[in-house]
mmCIF file with all atom_site columns, C-alpha atoms in Angstrom:
data_model
loop_
_atom_site.group_PDB
_atom_site.id
_atom_site.type_symbol
_atom_site.label_atom_id
_atom_site.label_alt_id
_atom_site.label_comp_id
_atom_site.label_asym_id
_atom_site.label_entity_id
_atom_site.label_seq_id
_atom_site.pdbx_PDB_ins_code
_atom_site.Cartn_x
_atom_site.Cartn_y
_atom_site.Cartn_z
_atom_site.occupancy
_atom_site.B_iso_or_equiv
_atom_site.pdbx_formal_charge
_atom_site.auth_seq_id
_atom_site.auth_comp_id
_atom_site.auth_asym_id
_atom_site.auth_atom_id
_atom_site.pdbx_PDB_model_num
ATOM 1   C CA . LYS A 1 1   ? 175.021 17.687 126.560 1.00 0.00 ? 1   LYS A CA 1
ATOM 2   C CA . ARG A 1 2   ? 174.705 19.455 123.264 1.00 0.00 ? 2   ARG A CA 1
ATOM 3   C CA . VAL A 1 3   ? 171.427 20.059 121.671 1.00 0.00 ? 3   VAL A CA 1
ATOM 4   C CA . SER A 1 4   ? 171.175 19.100 117.961 1.00 0.00 ? 4   SER A CA 1
ATOM 5   C CA . LEU A 1 5   ? 169.513 21.293 115.508 1.00 0.00 ? 5   LEU A CA 1
ATOM 6   C CA . SER A 1 6   ? 166.580 18.929 115.068 1.00 0.00 ? 6   SER A CA 1
ATOM 7   C CA . GLU A 1 7   ? 166.097 19.160 118.811 1.00 0.00 ? 7   GLU A CA 1
ATOM 8   C CA . ALA A 1 8   ? 166.186 22.807 118.730 1.00 0.00 ? 8   ALA A CA 1
ATOM 9   C CA . GLN A 1 9   ? 163.674 23.015 115.878 1.00 0.00 ? 9   GLN A CA 1
ATOM 10  C CA . VAL A 1 10  ? 161.353 20.620 117.798 1.00 0.00 ? 10  VAL A CA 1
ATOM 11  C CA . VAL A 1 11  ? 161.495 22.954 120.896 1.00 0.00 ? 11  VAL A CA 1
ATOM 12  C CA . LEU A 1 12  ? 161.061 26.081 118.677 1.00 0.00 ? 12  LEU A CA 1
ATOM 13  C CA . GLY A 1 13  ? 158.048 24.458 116.965 1.00 0.00 ? 13  GLY A CA 1
ATOM 14  C CA . ARG A 1 14  ? 156.464 23.574 120.386 1.00 0.00 ? 14  ARG A CA 1
ATOM 15  C CA . LEU A 1 15  ? 156.883 27.022 121.566 1.00 0.00 ? 15  LEU A CA 1
ATOM 16  C CA . ALA A 1 16  ? 155.409 28.546 118.458 1.00 0.00 ? 16  ALA A CA 1
ATOM 17  C CA . ALA A 1 17  ? 152.445 26.111 118.731 1.00 0.00 ? 17  ALA A CA 1
ATOM 18  C CA . GLN A 1 18  ? 151.973 27.195 122.381 1.00 0.00 ? 18  GLN A CA 1
ATOM 19  C CA . ARG A 1 19  ? 151.958 30.758 121.429 1.00 0.00 ? 19  ARG A CA 1
ATOM 20  C CA . VAL A 1 20  ? 149.366 30.120 118.491 1.00 0.00 ? 20  VAL A CA 1
ATOM 21  C CA . LEU A 1 21  ? 147.144 28.436 121.074 1.00 0.00 ? 21  LEU A CA 1
ATOM 22  C CA . LYS A 1 22  ? 147.264 31.073 123.488 1.00 0.00 ? 22  LYS A CA 1
ATOM 23  C CA . ALA A 1 23  ? 146.241 33.596 120.668 1.00 0.00 ? 23  ALA A CA 1
ATOM 24  C CA . ALA A 1 24  ? 143.559 31.307 119.566 1.00 0.00 ? 24  ALA A CA 1
ATOM 25  C CA . LEU A 1 25  ? 142.297 30.992 122.970 1.00 0.00 ? 25  LEU A CA 1
ATOM 26  C CA . SER A 1 26  ? 142.138 34.940 123.359 1.00 0.00 ? 26  SER A CA 1
ATOM 27  C CA . SER A 1 27  ? 140.443 35.202 119.870 1.00 0.00 ? 27  SER A CA 1
ATOM 28  C CA . ALA A 1 28  ? 137.504 33.021 121.174 1.00 0.00 ? 28  ALA A CA 1
ATOM 29  C CA . LYS A 1 29  ? 136.939 31.746 117.643 1.00 0.00 ? 29  LYS A CA 1
ATOM 30  C CA . GLN A 1 30  ? 136.182 28.243 116.786 1.00 0.00 ? 30  GLN A CA 1
ATOM 31  C CA . GLN A 1 31  ? 138.171 27.701 113.552 1.00 0.00 ? 31  GLN A CA 1
ATOM 32  C CA . PRO A 1 32  ? 141.452 29.282 114.712 1.00 0.00 ? 32  PRO A CA 1
ATOM 33  C CA . LEU A 1 33  ? 141.290 27.359 118.041 1.00 0.00 ? 33  LEU A CA 1
ATOM 34  C CA . GLN A 1 34  ? 140.580 23.982 116.282 1.00 0.00 ? 34  GLN A CA 1
ATOM 35  C CA . VAL A 1 35  ? 143.735 24.699 113.961 1.00 0.00 ? 35  VAL A CA 1
ATOM 36  C CA . ALA A 1 36  ? 145.691 25.804 117.051 1.00 0.00 ? 36  ALA A CA 1
ATOM 37  C CA . LEU A 1 37  ? 144.802 22.493 118.843 1.00 0.00 ? 37  LEU A CA 1
ATOM 38  C CA . VAL A 1 38  ? 145.705 20.205 116.056 1.00 0.00 ? 38  VAL A CA 1
ATOM 39  C CA . ARG A 1 39  ? 149.185 22.005 115.650 1.00 0.00 ? 39  ARG A CA 1
ATOM 40  C CA . ALA A 1 40  ? 149.605 22.094 119.405 1.00 0.00 ? 40  ALA A CA 1
ATOM 41  C CA . LYS A 1 41  ? 148.982 18.191 119.746 1.00 0.00 ? 41  LYS A CA 1
ATOM 42  C CA . SER A 1 42  ? 151.449 17.569 116.904 1.00 0.00 ? 42  SER A CA 1
ATOM 43  C CA . ALA A 1 43  ? 154.053 19.831 118.367 1.00 0.00 ? 43  ALA A CA 1
ATOM 44  C CA . GLY A 1 44  ? 153.970 18.047 121.654 1.00 0.00 ? 44  GLY A CA 1
ATOM 45  C CA . VAL A 1 45  ? 152.393 20.935 123.679 1.00 0.00 ? 45  VAL A CA 1
ATOM 46  C CA . GLY A 1 46  ? 151.891 20.014 127.536 1.00 0.00 ? 46  GLY A CA 1
ATOM 47  C CA . LYS A 1 47  ? 148.710 18.137 128.538 1.00 0.00 ? 47  LYS A CA 1
ATOM 48  C CA . ALA A 1 48  ? 147.426 20.842 130.751 1.00 0.00 ? 48  ALA A CA 1
ATOM 49  C CA . GLU A 1 49  ? 147.565 23.543 127.796 1.00 0.00 ? 49  GLU A CA 1
ATOM 50  C CA . LEU A 1 50  ? 145.821 21.050 125.524 1.00 0.00 ? 50  LEU A CA 1
ATOM 51  C CA . GLU A 1 51  ? 143.020 20.205 128.030 1.00 0.00 ? 51  GLU A CA 1
ATOM 52  C CA . GLU A 1 52  ? 142.455 24.083 128.452 1.00 0.00 ? 52  GLU A CA 1
ATOM 53  C CA . GLY A 1 53  ? 142.311 24.479 124.751 1.00 0.00 ? 53  GLY A CA 1
ATOM 54  C CA . GLU A 1 54  ? 139.923 21.566 124.298 1.00 0.00 ? 54  GLU A CA 1
ATOM 55  C CA . ALA A 1 55  ? 137.695 22.644 127.089 1.00 0.00 ? 55  ALA A CA 1
ATOM 56  C CA . ALA A 1 56  ? 137.472 26.216 125.488 1.00 0.00 ? 56  ALA A CA 1
ATOM 57  C CA . PHE A 1 57  ? 136.644 24.703 122.221 1.00 0.00 ? 57  PHE A CA 1
ATOM 58  C CA . ARG A 1 58  ? 133.865 22.690 123.523 1.00 0.00 ? 58  ARG A CA 1
ATOM 59  C CA . ARG A 1 59  ? 132.566 25.842 125.276 1.00 0.00 ? 59  ARG A CA 1
ATOM 60  C CA . LEU A 1 60  ? 132.662 27.707 121.815 1.00 0.00 ? 60  LEU A CA 1
ATOM 61  C CA . VAL A 1 61  ? 130.889 24.907 120.081 1.00 0.00 ? 61  VAL A CA 1
ATOM 62  C CA . ALA A 1 62  ? 128.274 24.701 122.837 1.00 0.00 ? 62  ALA A CA 1
ATOM 63  C CA . ASN A 1 63  ? 127.696 28.483 122.742 1.00 0.00 ? 63  ASN A CA 1
ATOM 64  C CA . GLN A 1 64  ? 127.289 28.335 119.006 1.00 0.00 ? 64  GLN A CA 1
ATOM 65  C CA . GLU A 1 65  ? 124.793 25.455 119.226 1.00 0.00 ? 65  GLU A CA 1
ATOM 66  C CA . LEU A 1 66  ? 122.895 27.488 121.885 1.00 0.00 ? 66  LEU A CA 1
ATOM 67  C CA . ALA A 1 67  ? 122.513 30.451 119.481 1.00 0.00 ? 67  ALA A CA 1
ATOM 68  C CA . ALA A 1 68  ? 121.678 28.138 116.514 1.00 0.00 ? 68  ALA A CA 1
ATOM 69  C CA . ALA A 1 69  ? 118.839 26.498 118.552 1.00 0.00 ? 69  ALA A CA 1
ATOM 70  C CA . ALA A 1 70  ? 117.661 29.781 119.763 1.00 0.00 ? 70  ALA A CA 1
ATOM 71  C CA . SER A 1 71  ? 117.529 31.409 116.327 1.00 0.00 ? 71  SER A CA 1
ATOM 72  C CA . ARG A 1 72  ? 115.586 28.362 114.964 1.00 0.00 ? 72  ARG A CA 1
ATOM 73  C CA . MET A 1 73  ? 113.187 28.449 117.958 1.00 0.00 ? 73  MET A CA 1
ATOM 74  C CA . ASP A 1 74  ? 113.514 24.766 118.289 1.00 0.00 ? 74  ASP A CA 1
ATOM 75  C CA . PRO A 1 75  ? 112.690 23.482 121.809 1.00 0.00 ? 75  PRO A CA 1
ATOM 76  C CA . THR A 1 76  ? 114.213 19.904 121.398 1.00 0.00 ? 76  THR A CA 1
ATOM 77  C CA . ARG A 1 77  ? 117.432 21.399 120.198 1.00 0.00 ? 77  ARG A CA 1
ATOM 78  C CA . LEU A 1 78  ? 117.495 24.145 122.568 1.00 0.00 ? 78  LEU A CA 1
ATOM 79  C CA . CYS A 1 79  ? 116.891 21.712 125.364 1.00 0.00 ? 79  CYS A CA 1
ATOM 80  C CA . ARG A 1 80  ? 120.020 19.490 124.181 1.00 0.00 ? 80  ARG A CA 1
ATOM 81  C CA . ALA A 1 81  ? 122.096 22.718 123.643 1.00 0.00 ? 81  ALA A CA 1
ATOM 82  C CA . ILE A 1 82  ? 121.366 23.866 127.303 1.00 0.00 ? 82  ILE A CA 1
ATOM 83  C CA . ASN A 1 83  ? 122.367 20.434 128.722 1.00 0.00 ? 83  ASN A CA 1
ATOM 84  C CA . GLU A 1 84  ? 125.488 20.403 126.724 1.00 0.00 ? 84  GLU A CA 1
ATOM 85  C CA . ALA A 1 85  ? 126.359 24.071 127.555 1.00 0.00 ? 85  ALA A CA 1
ATOM 86  C CA . ARG A 1 86  ? 125.963 23.253 131.272 1.00 0.00 ? 86  ARG A CA 1
ATOM 87  C CA . ASP A 1 87  ? 128.157 20.129 130.962 1.00 0.00 ? 87  ASP A CA 1
ATOM 88  C CA . VAL A 1 88  ? 131.058 22.130 129.330 1.00 0.00 ? 88  VAL A CA 1
ATOM 89  C CA . GLY A 1 89  ? 130.983 24.994 131.428 1.00 0.00 ? 89  GLY A CA 1
ATOM 90  C CA . VAL A 1 90  ? 129.205 27.844 129.407 1.00 0.00 ? 90  VAL A CA 1
ATOM 91  C CA . THR A 1 91  ? 128.482 30.917 131.311 1.00 0.00 ? 91  THR A CA 1
ATOM 92  C CA . GLU A 1 92  ? 125.423 30.923 133.571 1.00 0.00 ? 92  GLU A CA 1
ATOM 93  C CA . ALA A 1 93  ? 124.321 34.097 131.873 1.00 0.00 ? 93  ALA A CA 1
ATOM 94  C CA . ALA A 1 94  ? 124.172 32.370 128.500 1.00 0.00 ? 94  ALA A CA 1
ATOM 95  C CA . VAL A 1 95  ? 122.496 29.274 129.889 1.00 0.00 ? 95  VAL A CA 1
ATOM 96  C CA . ALA A 1 96  ? 119.920 31.386 131.851 1.00 0.00 ? 96  ALA A CA 1
ATOM 97  C CA . GLU A 1 97  ? 119.106 33.239 128.625 1.00 0.00 ? 97  GLU A CA 1
ATOM 98  C CA . ALA A 1 98  ? 118.441 30.013 126.700 1.00 0.00 ? 98  ALA A CA 1
ATOM 99  C CA . GLU A 1 99  ? 116.305 28.689 129.637 1.00 0.00 ? 99  GLU A CA 1
ATOM 100 C CA . GLN A 1 100 ? 114.114 31.671 129.537 1.00 0.00 ? 100 GLN A CA 1
ATOM 101 C CA . LEU A 1 101 ? 113.506 31.331 125.863 1.00 0.00 ? 101 LEU A CA 1
ATOM 102 C CA . LEU A 1 102 ? 112.775 27.610 126.258 1.00 0.00 ? 102 LEU A CA 1
ATOM 103 C CA . GLY A 1 103 ? 110.281 28.675 128.876 1.00 0.00 ? 103 GLY A CA 1
ATOM 104 C CA . LYS A 1 104 ? 108.664 30.975 126.423 1.00 0.00 ? 104 LYS A CA 1
ATOM 105 C CA . LEU A 1 105 ? 108.593 28.278 123.567 1.00 0.00 ? 105 LEU A CA 1
ATOM 106 C CA . SER A 1 106 ? 107.052 25.773 126.011 1.00 0.00 ? 106 SER A CA 1
ATOM 107 C CA . ALA A 1 107 ? 104.465 28.402 127.061 1.00 0.00 ? 107 ALA A CA 1
ATOM 108 C CA . ILE A 1 108 ? 103.552 29.176 123.526 1.00 0.00 ? 108 ILE A CA 1
ATOM 109 C CA . ASP A 1 109 ? 103.218 25.537 122.615 1.00 0.00 ? 109 ASP A CA 1
ATOM 110 C CA . THR A 1 110 ? 100.849 24.956 125.606 1.00 0.00 ? 110 THR A CA 1
ATOM 111 C CA . LEU A 1 111 ? 98.908  28.015 124.733 1.00 0.00 ? 111 LEU A CA 1
ATOM 112 C CA . ALA A 1 112 ? 98.565  26.709 121.069 1.00 0.00 ? 112 ALA A CA 1
ATOM 113 C CA . VAL A 1 113 ? 97.247  23.223 122.224 1.00 0.00 ? 113 VAL A CA 1
ATOM 114 C CA . ALA A 1 114 ? 94.907  24.923 124.847 1.00 0.00 ? 114 ALA A CA 1
ATOM 115 C CA . VAL A 1 115 ? 93.364  27.148 122.096 1.00 0.00 ? 115 VAL A CA 1
ATOM 116 C CA . CYS A 1 116 ? 92.651  24.346 120.101 1.00 0.00 ? 116 CYS A CA 1
ATOM 117 C CA . GLY A 1 117 ? 90.615  22.832 123.103 1.00 0.00 ? 117 GLY A CA 1
ATOM 118 C CA . SER A 1 118 ? 87.526  24.207 124.600 1.00 0.00 ? 118 SER A CA 1
ATOM 119 C CA . GLU A 1 119 ? 88.315  23.792 128.331 1.00 0.00 ? 119 GLU A CA 1
ATOM 120 C CA . GLU A 1 120 ? 88.262  27.116 130.026 1.00 0.00 ? 120 GLU A CA 1
ATOM 121 C CA . ARG A 1 121 ? 90.594  26.200 133.047 1.00 0.00 ? 121 ARG A CA 1
ATOM 122 C CA . SER A 1 122 ? 93.230  24.618 130.722 1.00 0.00 ? 122 SER A CA 1
ATOM 123 C CA . LEU A 1 123 ? 93.065  27.742 128.612 1.00 0.00 ? 123 LEU A CA 1
ATOM 124 C CA . GLN A 1 124 ? 93.240  30.245 131.480 1.00 0.00 ? 124 GLN A CA 1
ATOM 125 C CA . THR A 1 125 ? 96.334  28.266 132.935 1.00 0.00 ? 125 THR A CA 1
ATOM 126 C CA . ALA A 1 126 ? 98.046  28.381 129.524 1.00 0.00 ? 126 ALA A CA 1
ATOM 127 C CA . ILE A 1 127 ? 97.374  32.020 129.287 1.00 0.00 ? 127 ILE A CA 1
ATOM 128 C CA . ASP A 1 128 ? 98.801  32.606 132.878 1.00 0.00 ? 128 ASP A CA 1
ATOM 129 C CA . LEU A 1 129 ? 101.924 30.297 132.099 1.00 0.00 ? 129 LEU A CA 1
ATOM 130 C CA . ALA A 1 130 ? 102.632 32.349 128.892 1.00 0.00 ? 130 ALA A CA 1
ATOM 131 C CA . ARG A 1 131 ? 102.455 35.759 130.637 1.00 0.00 ? 131 ARG A CA 1
ATOM 132 C CA . THR A 1 132 ? 104.780 34.390 133.454 1.00 0.00 ? 132 THR A CA 1
ATOM 133 C CA . ALA A 1 133 ? 107.154 33.066 130.961 1.00 0.00 ? 133 ALA A CA 1
ATOM 134 C CA . GLY A 1 134 ? 107.318 36.596 129.373 1.00 0.00 ? 134 GLY A CA 1
ATOM 135 C CA . VAL A 1 135 ? 105.494 36.064 126.159 1.00 0.00 ? 135 VAL A CA 1
ATOM 136 C CA . HIS A 1 136 ? 104.682 39.320 125.026 1.00 0.00 ? 136 HIS A CA 1
ATOM 137 C CA . ASN A 1 137 ? 103.391 39.038 121.500 1.00 0.00 ? 137 ASN A CA 1
ATOM 138 C CA . ASN A 1 138 ? 99.590  38.648 120.576 1.00 0.00 ? 138 ASN A CA 1
ATOM 139 C CA . THR A 1 139 ? 99.357  35.144 121.442 1.00 0.00 ? 139 THR A CA 1
ATOM 140 C CA . PRO A 1 140 ? 98.153  35.540 125.008 1.00 0.00 ? 140 PRO A CA 1
ATOM 141 C CA . MET A 1 141 ? 95.675  38.123 123.869 1.00 0.00 ? 141 MET A CA 1
ATOM 142 C CA . GLU A 1 142 ? 94.211  36.168 121.203 1.00 0.00 ? 142 GLU A CA 1
ATOM 143 C CA . ALA A 1 143 ? 93.892  33.203 123.528 1.00 0.00 ? 143 ALA A CA 1
ATOM 144 C CA . GLU A 1 144 ? 92.173  35.565 126.013 1.00 0.00 ? 144 GLU A CA 1
ATOM 145 C CA . GLY A 1 145 ? 89.658  36.234 123.336 1.00 0.00 ? 145 GLY A CA 1
ATOM 146 C CA . CYS A 1 146 ? 89.161  32.594 122.657 1.00 0.00 ? 146 CYS A CA 1
ATOM 147 C CA . LEU A 1 147 ? 88.695  32.005 126.392 1.00 0.00 ? 147 LEU A CA 1
ATOM 148 C CA . GLN A 1 148 ? 86.018  34.815 126.531 1.00 0.00 ? 148 GLN A CA 1
ATOM 149 C CA . ARG A 1 149 ? 84.166  33.226 123.619 1.00 0.00 ? 149 ARG A CA 1
ATOM 150 C CA . ILE A 1 150 ? 84.295  29.992 125.094 1.00 0.00 ? 150 ILE A CA 1
ATOM 151 C CA . SER A 1 151 ? 83.002  31.458 128.370 1.00 0.00 ? 151 SER A CA 1
ATOM 152 C CA . VAL A 1 152 ? 80.176  33.066 126.536 1.00 0.00 ? 152 VAL A CA 1
ATOM 153 C CA . GLU A 1 153 ? 79.215  29.902 124.672 1.00 0.00 ? 153 GLU A CA 1
ATOM 154 C CA . PHE A 1 154 ? 79.142  27.879 128.129 1.00 0.00 ? 154 PHE A CA 1
ATOM 155 C CA . SER A 1 155 ? 77.024  30.666 129.462 1.00 0.00 ? 155 SER A CA 1
ATOM 156 C CA . LEU A 1 156 ? 74.651  30.386 126.472 1.00 0.00 ? 156 LEU A CA 1
ATOM 157 C CA . GLU A 1 157 ? 74.377  26.682 126.928 1.00 0.00 ? 157 GLU A CA 1
ATOM 158 C CA . ALA A 1 158 ? 73.660  27.134 130.701 1.00 0.00 ? 158 ALA A CA 1
ATOM 159 C CA . ALA A 1 159 ? 71.108  29.779 130.192 1.00 0.00 ? 159 ALA A CA 1
ATOM 160 C CA . VAL A 1 160 ? 69.263  27.641 127.507 1.00 0.00 ? 160 VAL A CA 1
ATOM 161 C CA . ARG A 1 161 ? 69.337  24.473 129.780 1.00 0.00 ? 161 ARG A CA 1
ATOM 162 C CA . GLY A 1 162 ? 68.268  26.662 132.842 1.00 0.00 ? 162 GLY A CA 1
ATOM 163 C CA . LYS A 1 163 ? 65.594  28.437 130.970 1.00 0.00 ? 163 LYS A CA 1
ATOM 164 C CA . ASP A 1 164 ? 66.626  31.705 132.670 1.00 0.00 ? 164 ASP A CA 1
ATOM 165 C CA . GLU A 1 165 ? 65.432  34.457 130.741 1.00 0.00 ? 165 GLU A CA 1
ATOM 166 C CA . ILE A 1 166 ? 67.523  37.127 132.304 1.00 0.00 ? 166 ILE A CA 1
ATOM 167 C CA . ALA A 1 167 ? 70.804  35.057 132.257 1.00 0.00 ? 167 ALA A CA 1
ATOM 168 C CA . LEU A 1 168 ? 69.828  34.232 128.553 1.00 0.00 ? 168 LEU A CA 1
ATOM 169 C CA . ARG A 1 169 ? 69.460  37.847 127.458 1.00 0.00 ? 169 ARG A CA 1
ATOM 170 C CA . GLU A 1 170 ? 72.740  38.865 129.005 1.00 0.00 ? 170 GLU A CA 1
ATOM 171 C CA . ALA A 1 171 ? 74.604  35.786 127.463 1.00 0.00 ? 171 ALA A CA 1
ATOM 172 C CA . ILE A 1 172 ? 73.114  36.656 124.096 1.00 0.00 ? 172 ILE A CA 1
ATOM 173 C CA . SER A 1 173 ? 74.177  40.542 124.447 1.00 0.00 ? 173 SER A CA 1
ATOM 174 C CA . GLU A 1 174 ? 77.577  39.472 125.578 1.00 0.00 ? 174 GLU A CA 1
ATOM 175 C CA . ALA A 1 175 ? 77.859  37.004 122.458 1.00 0.00 ? 175 ALA A CA 1
ATOM 176 C CA . ARG A 1 176 ? 76.746  39.731 120.052 1.00 0.00 ? 176 ARG A CA 1
ATOM 177 C CA . SER A 1 177 ? 79.157  42.189 121.621 1.00 0.00 ? 177 SER A CA 1
ATOM 178 C CA . LEU A 1 178 ? 81.948  39.775 121.045 1.00 0.00 ? 178 LEU A CA 1
ATOM 179 C CA . ASN A 1 179 ? 80.487  39.243 117.425 1.00 0.00 ? 179 ASN A CA 1
ATOM 180 C CA . ILE A 1 180 ? 80.124  35.570 118.234 1.00 0.00 ? 180 ILE A CA 1
ATOM 181 C CA . LYS A 1 181 ? 77.725  33.985 115.637 1.00 0.00 ? 181 LYS A CA 1
ATOM 182 C CA . GLY A 1 182 ? 76.735  30.576 115.035 1.00 0.00 ? 182 GLY A CA 1
ATOM 183 C CA . ARG A 1 183 ? 74.201  27.859 115.984 1.00 0.00 ? 183 ARG A CA 1
ATOM 184 C CA . ARG A 1 184 ? 74.347  28.287 119.834 1.00 0.00 ? 184 ARG A CA 1
ATOM 185 C CA . VAL A 1 185 ? 73.478  32.165 119.517 1.00 0.00 ? 185 VAL A CA 1
ATOM 186 C CA . GLU A 1 186 ? 70.915  31.505 117.004 1.00 0.00 ? 186 GLU A CA 1
ATOM 187 C CA . GLU A 1 187 ? 69.221  28.771 119.173 1.00 0.00 ? 187 GLU A CA 1
ATOM 188 C CA . ALA A 1 188 ? 69.592  30.978 122.165 1.00 0.00 ? 188 ALA A CA 1
ATOM 189 C CA . ALA A 1 189 ? 67.955  34.027 120.497 1.00 0.00 ? 189 ALA A CA 1
#
């Protein structure tokens, strides 16, 4: 059977589309891959090659979303991006890095809430969580200062209620050394 010119052009178009798709896969760039996929579909490239290209495209999109969510420090968006990245086969290293950041963001949020409260145990737990998550900015140190102030204020209250002169002197001295001022210190003094 003879091949017509139009059939030869179709085959040539399919081969060119396959070549462009392979090149786009190698480039690992979203835009060229998207264009190559459209061209490959219209040229009749095989199902297996299209599925490989589509899977690679989904991974690229998921990787970009991970990066965007991480740069915006958005825990909700980062959580969704991590789940999507896992679903489409993004590398474990990229997912692990995003999970580590999510842990830090969660620890910072927990710490912020605990600092606003006045519960020593919750604040200490939040500080420990932040340190475990690798939060290395001033937030845990500031929280420890807050924890120390809360502890001194409770010591002052206990010393005043217990009418223990030695404990009261120690609590007042510690409050002054931390530059804690206010009604509780003045009442105790």
